mmCIF file of C-alpha atoms in Angstrom:
data_model
loop_
_atom_site.group_PDB
_atom_site.id
_atom_site.type_symbol
_atom_site.label_atom_id
_atom_site.label_comp_id
_atom_site.label_asym_id
_atom_site.label_seq_id
_atom_site.Cartn_x
_atom_site.Cartn_y
_atom_site.Cartn_z
ATOM 1 C CA UNK A 249 243.685 211.515 -131.819
ATOM 2 C CA UNK A 250 245.438 213.440 -129.043
ATOM 3 C CA UNK A 251 242.657 213.480 -126.460
ATOM 4 C CA UNK A 252 240.864 210.152 -126.166
ATOM 5 C CA UNK A 253 238.538 209.113 -123.360
ATOM 6 C CA UNK A 254 236.795 205.896 -122.421
ATOM 7 C CA UNK A 255 233.286 205.314 -121.050
ATOM 8 C CA UNK A 256 232.047 202.043 -119.548
ATOM 9 C CA UNK A 257 228.238 201.991 -119.648
ATOM 10 C CA UNK A 258 227.009 200.540 -116.366
ATOM 11 C CA UNK A 259 223.523 200.307 -114.868
ATOM 12 C CA UNK A 260 223.718 201.240 -111.200
ATOM 13 C CA UNK A 261 221.421 198.466 -109.991
ATOM 14 C CA UNK A 262 223.415 195.799 -111.886
ATOM 15 C CA UNK A 263 225.608 195.115 -108.865
ATOM 16 C CA UNK A 264 226.642 191.675 -110.147
ATOM 17 C CA UNK A 265 228.653 193.473 -112.824
ATOM 18 C CA UNK A 266 230.698 195.702 -110.520
ATOM 19 C CA UNK A 267 233.580 193.251 -110.369
ATOM 20 C CA UNK A 268 233.840 193.216 -114.153
ATOM 21 C CA UNK A 269 233.656 197.015 -114.257
ATOM 22 C CA UNK A 270 236.577 197.228 -111.820
ATOM 23 C CA UNK A 271 238.510 194.738 -113.925
ATOM 24 C CA UNK A 272 237.921 196.789 -117.071
ATOM 25 C CA UNK A 273 239.017 199.981 -115.324
ATOM 26 C CA UNK A 274 242.329 198.256 -114.542
ATOM 27 C CA UNK A 275 242.838 196.566 -117.910
ATOM 28 C CA UNK A 276 241.812 199.184 -120.455
ATOM 29 C CA UNK A 277 244.761 200.970 -122.101
ATOM 30 C CA UNK A 278 243.441 204.510 -121.536
ATOM 31 C CA UNK A 279 241.986 206.338 -118.562
ATOM 32 C CA UNK A 280 238.390 205.207 -118.207
ATOM 33 C CA UNK A 281 235.297 206.294 -116.346
ATOM 34 C CA UNK A 282 231.871 204.855 -115.637
ATOM 35 C CA UNK A 283 228.919 206.245 -117.571
ATOM 36 C CA UNK A 284 225.766 205.677 -115.555
ATOM 37 C CA UNK A 285 223.314 203.932 -117.871
ATOM 38 C CA UNK A 286 219.781 205.190 -118.241
ATOM 39 C CA UNK A 287 217.488 202.806 -116.396
ATOM 40 C CA UNK A 288 214.528 201.625 -118.451
ATOM 41 C CA UNK A 289 212.296 201.160 -115.401
ATOM 42 C CA UNK A 290 212.719 204.725 -114.162
ATOM 43 C CA UNK A 291 212.897 206.856 -117.308
ATOM 44 C CA UNK A 292 211.269 210.260 -117.225
ATOM 45 C CA UNK A 293 208.581 211.248 -119.708
ATOM 46 C CA UNK A 294 211.112 213.545 -121.367
ATOM 47 C CA UNK A 295 213.475 210.619 -121.881
ATOM 48 C CA UNK A 296 210.710 208.384 -123.196
ATOM 49 C CA UNK A 297 209.705 211.082 -125.683
ATOM 50 C CA UNK A 298 212.931 210.581 -127.651
ATOM 51 C CA UNK A 299 211.351 207.407 -129.016
ATOM 52 C CA UNK A 300 209.083 208.066 -132.006
ATOM 53 C CA UNK A 301 207.967 204.956 -133.910
ATOM 54 C CA UNK A 302 208.078 204.820 -137.713
ATOM 55 C CA UNK A 303 210.285 207.854 -138.282
ATOM 56 C CA UNK A 304 212.543 206.416 -140.962
ATOM 57 C CA UNK A 305 212.350 204.057 -143.915
ATOM 58 C CA UNK A 306 212.465 201.153 -144.025
ATOM 59 C CA UNK A 307 210.068 201.177 -141.100
ATOM 60 C CA UNK A 308 211.281 199.199 -138.100
ATOM 61 C CA UNK A 309 208.652 196.475 -137.547
ATOM 62 C CA UNK A 310 208.891 196.115 -133.754
ATOM 63 C CA UNK A 311 208.015 198.440 -130.893
ATOM 64 C CA UNK A 312 211.017 199.182 -128.704
ATOM 65 C CA UNK A 313 211.065 197.867 -125.169
ATOM 66 C CA UNK A 314 211.875 200.413 -122.462
ATOM 67 C CA UNK A 315 215.279 198.801 -121.978
ATOM 68 C CA UNK A 316 216.092 199.334 -125.668
ATOM 69 C CA UNK A 317 215.101 203.005 -125.425
ATOM 70 C CA UNK A 318 217.270 203.334 -122.312
ATOM 71 C CA UNK A 319 220.204 201.688 -124.078
ATOM 72 C CA UNK A 320 219.958 204.164 -126.952
ATOM 73 C CA UNK A 321 219.824 207.062 -124.479
ATOM 74 C CA UNK A 322 222.871 205.681 -122.641
ATOM 75 C CA UNK A 323 224.886 205.769 -125.855
ATOM 76 C CA UNK A 324 223.639 209.282 -126.570
ATOM 77 C CA UNK A 325 224.909 210.275 -123.123
ATOM 78 C CA UNK A 326 228.358 208.987 -124.091
ATOM 79 C CA UNK A 327 228.276 210.904 -127.378
ATOM 80 C CA UNK A 328 227.278 214.042 -125.489
ATOM 81 C CA UNK A 329 230.140 213.507 -123.043
ATOM 82 C CA UNK A 330 232.589 213.424 -125.949
ATOM 83 C CA UNK A 331 231.397 216.882 -126.976
ATOM 84 C CA UNK A 332 231.168 218.280 -123.441
ATOM 85 C CA UNK A 333 234.662 217.067 -122.495
ATOM 86 C CA UNK A 334 236.102 218.257 -125.828
ATOM 87 C CA UNK A 335 237.524 214.818 -126.588
ATOM 88 C CA UNK A 336 238.855 213.896 -130.003
ATOM 89 C CA UNK A 337 237.312 210.446 -129.591
ATOM 90 C CA UNK A 338 236.177 207.972 -126.959
ATOM 91 C CA UNK A 339 236.171 204.228 -126.565
ATOM 92 C CA UNK A 340 232.639 203.253 -125.499
ATOM 93 C CA UNK A 341 231.894 199.804 -124.144
ATOM 94 C CA UNK A 342 229.276 197.910 -122.216
ATOM 95 C CA UNK A 343 230.005 196.450 -118.799
ATOM 96 C CA UNK A 344 229.659 192.820 -119.901
ATOM 97 C CA UNK A 345 232.747 192.945 -122.127
ATOM 98 C CA UNK A 346 235.916 190.980 -121.418
ATOM 99 C CA UNK A 347 239.254 191.749 -123.083
ATOM 100 C CA UNK A 348 241.404 189.066 -124.684
ATOM 101 C CA UNK A 349 245.039 190.077 -124.764
ATOM 102 C CA UNK A 350 247.205 190.628 -126.730
ATOM 103 C CA UNK A 351 244.535 190.560 -129.458
ATOM 104 C CA UNK A 352 242.627 193.557 -128.089
ATOM 105 C CA UNK A 353 245.726 195.750 -127.830
ATOM 106 C CA UNK A 354 246.629 194.994 -131.448
ATOM 107 C CA UNK A 355 243.059 195.714 -132.576
ATOM 108 C CA UNK A 356 242.969 198.988 -130.635
ATOM 109 C CA UNK A 357 246.265 200.115 -132.147
ATOM 110 C CA UNK A 358 245.158 199.180 -135.668
ATOM 111 C CA UNK A 359 241.878 201.049 -135.260
ATOM 112 C CA UNK A 360 243.665 204.178 -134.074
ATOM 113 C CA UNK A 361 246.128 203.960 -136.961
ATOM 114 C CA UNK A 362 243.431 203.930 -139.654
ATOM 115 C CA UNK A 363 240.529 205.975 -138.305
ATOM 116 C CA UNK A 364 240.152 209.670 -139.023
ATOM 117 C CA UNK A 365 238.005 212.363 -137.478
ATOM 118 C CA UNK A 366 234.369 211.625 -138.315
ATOM 119 C CA UNK A 367 234.754 207.832 -138.189
ATOM 120 C CA UNK A 368 233.193 205.250 -135.910
ATOM 121 C CA UNK A 369 235.042 201.960 -135.377
ATOM 122 C CA UNK A 370 233.244 198.798 -134.252
ATOM 123 C CA UNK A 371 234.820 196.004 -132.177
ATOM 124 C CA UNK A 372 232.371 193.116 -132.750
ATOM 125 C CA UNK A 373 232.246 189.876 -130.804
ATOM 126 C CA UNK A 374 231.488 187.923 -133.989
ATOM 127 C CA UNK A 375 232.349 188.712 -137.577
ATOM 128 C CA UNK A 376 229.517 188.503 -140.067
ATOM 129 C CA UNK A 377 230.589 191.419 -142.252
ATOM 130 C CA UNK A 378 232.349 191.258 -145.602
ATOM 131 C CA UNK A 379 234.812 193.986 -146.583
ATOM 132 C CA UNK A 380 233.891 196.627 -149.101
ATOM 133 C CA UNK A 381 237.340 198.145 -148.566
ATOM 134 C CA UNK A 382 240.262 196.914 -146.468
ATOM 135 C CA UNK A 383 242.495 199.527 -144.824
ATOM 136 C CA UNK A 384 244.893 197.429 -142.773
ATOM 137 C CA UNK A 385 248.344 196.278 -143.831
ATOM 138 C CA UNK A 386 250.130 192.952 -143.460
ATOM 139 C CA UNK A 387 250.493 191.853 -139.862
ATOM 140 C CA UNK A 388 247.660 194.016 -138.520
ATOM 141 C CA UNK A 389 244.179 192.980 -137.519
ATOM 142 C CA UNK A 390 241.784 193.582 -140.410
ATOM 143 C CA UNK A 391 240.377 197.117 -140.408
ATOM 144 C CA UNK A 392 237.677 197.378 -143.035
ATOM 145 C CA UNK A 393 234.750 199.327 -144.362
ATOM 146 C CA UNK A 394 232.068 196.600 -144.379
ATOM 147 C CA UNK A 395 229.606 196.097 -147.206
ATOM 148 C CA UNK A 396 226.822 196.214 -144.620
ATOM 149 C CA UNK A 397 227.216 197.125 -140.955
ATOM 150 C CA UNK A 398 226.720 194.383 -138.393
ATOM 151 C CA UNK A 399 224.685 194.501 -135.210
ATOM 152 C CA UNK A 400 225.933 194.900 -131.660
ATOM 153 C CA UNK A 401 227.283 197.803 -129.622
ATOM 154 C CA UNK A 402 229.535 196.021 -127.140
ATOM 155 C CA UNK A 403 232.481 198.284 -127.977
ATOM 156 C CA UNK A 404 233.263 201.065 -130.435
ATOM 157 C CA UNK A 405 235.448 204.115 -130.868
ATOM 158 C CA UNK A 406 233.391 207.214 -131.649
ATOM 159 C CA UNK A 407 235.207 210.305 -132.868
ATOM 160 C CA UNK A 408 234.064 213.801 -131.915
ATOM 161 C CA UNK A 409 232.636 214.657 -135.347
ATOM 162 C CA UNK A 410 230.802 211.326 -135.501
ATOM 163 C CA UNK A 411 229.342 211.968 -132.034
ATOM 164 C CA UNK A 412 228.115 215.374 -133.152
ATOM 165 C CA UNK A 413 226.383 213.910 -136.210
ATOM 166 C CA UNK A 414 224.814 211.063 -134.239
ATOM 167 C CA UNK A 415 223.470 213.423 -131.579
ATOM 168 C CA UNK A 416 221.872 215.606 -134.228
ATOM 169 C CA UNK A 417 220.421 212.694 -136.171
ATOM 170 C CA UNK A 418 218.995 210.875 -133.146
ATOM 171 C CA UNK A 419 217.192 213.587 -131.223
ATOM 172 C CA UNK A 420 214.331 211.215 -131.909
ATOM 173 C CA UNK A 421 214.770 207.579 -132.886
ATOM 174 C CA UNK A 422 212.570 204.664 -133.888
ATOM 175 C CA UNK A 423 214.796 201.587 -133.604
ATOM 176 C CA UNK A 424 217.631 200.164 -131.452
ATOM 177 C CA UNK A 425 220.926 202.014 -131.553
ATOM 178 C CA UNK A 426 222.845 199.287 -133.415
ATOM 179 C CA UNK A 427 220.046 198.962 -135.958
ATOM 180 C CA UNK A 428 220.125 202.714 -136.566
ATOM 181 C CA UNK A 429 223.871 202.572 -137.098
ATOM 182 C CA UNK A 430 223.279 200.222 -140.042
ATOM 183 C CA UNK A 431 221.499 203.072 -141.862
ATOM 184 C CA UNK A 432 224.612 204.528 -143.413
ATOM 185 C CA UNK A 433 222.562 206.552 -145.897
ATOM 186 C CA UNK A 434 220.910 208.462 -143.043
ATOM 187 C CA UNK A 435 223.854 209.348 -140.804
ATOM 188 C CA UNK A 436 226.487 209.453 -143.572
ATOM 189 C CA UNK A 437 229.351 208.313 -141.328
ATOM 190 C CA UNK A 438 232.208 206.052 -142.312
ATOM 191 C CA UNK A 439 231.783 203.045 -140.026
ATOM 192 C CA UNK A 440 234.800 200.741 -139.759
ATOM 193 C CA UNK A 441 235.111 197.247 -138.317
ATOM 194 C CA UNK A 442 238.259 195.775 -136.770
ATOM 195 C CA UNK A 443 238.730 192.006 -136.583
ATOM 196 C CA UNK A 444 239.812 190.080 -134.627
ATOM 197 C CA UNK A 445 238.637 192.540 -132.009
ATOM 198 C CA UNK A 446 239.920 190.886 -128.842
ATOM 199 C CA UNK A 447 236.618 191.393 -127.034
ATOM 200 C CA UNK A 448 233.977 188.919 -125.946
ATOM 201 C CA UNK A 449 230.610 189.278 -124.286
ATOM 202 C CA UNK A 450 230.153 187.590 -120.900
ATOM 203 C CA UNK A 451 226.656 188.641 -119.822
ATOM 204 C CA UNK A 452 225.733 185.000 -119.110
ATOM 205 C CA UNK A 453 228.486 184.930 -116.469
ATOM 206 C CA UNK A 454 227.153 188.139 -114.910
ATOM 207 C CA UNK A 455 223.506 187.227 -114.463
ATOM 208 C CA UNK A 456 222.291 187.433 -118.070
ATOM 209 C CA UNK A 457 221.197 190.209 -120.399
ATOM 210 C CA UNK A 458 219.523 193.293 -118.954
ATOM 211 C CA UNK A 459 217.617 193.954 -122.181
ATOM 212 C CA UNK A 460 216.088 190.700 -123.368
ATOM 213 C CA UNK A 461 213.089 189.093 -121.732
ATOM 214 C CA UNK A 462 210.974 186.029 -122.395
ATOM 215 C CA UNK A 463 208.570 186.471 -125.289
ATOM 216 C CA UNK A 464 205.267 184.752 -125.938
ATOM 217 C CA UNK A 465 204.882 182.205 -128.725
ATOM 218 C CA UNK A 466 203.049 184.578 -131.063
ATOM 219 C CA UNK A 467 205.629 187.300 -130.553
ATOM 220 C CA UNK A 468 208.454 184.870 -131.345
ATOM 221 C CA UNK A 469 206.687 183.691 -134.516
ATOM 222 C CA UNK A 470 205.972 187.269 -135.590
ATOM 223 C CA UNK A 471 209.597 188.236 -135.114
ATOM 224 C CA UNK A 472 210.807 185.205 -137.056
ATOM 225 C CA UNK A 473 208.637 186.326 -139.972
ATOM 226 C CA UNK A 474 209.277 190.068 -139.886
ATOM 227 C CA UNK A 475 212.998 190.089 -139.078
ATOM 228 C CA UNK A 476 214.177 188.626 -142.424
ATOM 229 C CA UNK A 477 211.727 190.848 -144.304
ATOM 230 C CA UNK A 478 213.230 193.881 -142.587
ATOM 231 C CA UNK A 479 216.745 192.714 -143.474
ATOM 232 C CA UNK A 480 215.744 192.477 -147.145
ATOM 233 C CA UNK A 481 214.304 196.003 -147.029
ATOM 234 C CA UNK A 482 217.479 197.264 -145.375
ATOM 235 C CA UNK A 483 219.613 195.715 -148.103
ATOM 236 C CA UNK A 484 217.452 197.279 -150.811
ATOM 237 C CA UNK A 485 217.708 200.717 -149.204
ATOM 238 C CA UNK A 486 221.485 200.368 -149.005
ATOM 239 C CA UNK A 487 221.622 199.697 -152.734
ATOM 240 C CA UNK A 488 219.158 202.445 -153.650
ATOM 241 C CA UNK A 489 220.678 205.143 -151.459
ATOM 242 C CA UNK A 490 224.241 204.427 -152.522
ATOM 243 C CA UNK A 491 227.388 203.981 -150.491
ATOM 244 C CA UNK A 492 227.846 206.904 -148.075
ATOM 245 C CA UNK A 493 231.183 206.550 -146.329
#
């Protein structure tokens, strides 16, 4: 990839994270810029209208919070920037990420060595995925096509062709961005995972998550019941729809 950019998603009012943003701007291996995150408390009606519940199957069992809609729109803004700036790919990360060197540099190099145009490469903070196919060679971090795609969007490389597909497929969306990415049969992209990734999430050190909020007892119970049922449905759809990579 000859022309690669980097976008750090940062919410303007999250001033406690500015120090970490500055640190990332210094430490990242490519020229980086700040992507102003969409703010869930001040979204326009046009922005809110991107969210349409129950669009896809299996149906997502929870209504999205405004912050989750805003997070999805923030990632869409990064994908659009890839197209607008005519980049071959971009590294996209959230502002509560910390780099662990030299592990991150090795992971970044391995990802670049094995990805092709149209791919998306995940840098997870935990590894829960099992390889369907392993691409890396001896001495490299593991670069794999996972059997099922894990959750989390703390950092990923998105190629130009992948950004174009994702923008087209998510003009409207009905679930969080990482949950949509699991639906390989819908977007048809090859999603890779690199591990160890050399990244960790430090939101607790920066004032806590900007998405989660305290839930009532009934809501917690309902989620504990419906979440595993949704995971079973997702697994069944993956088997029925086949392996699109």
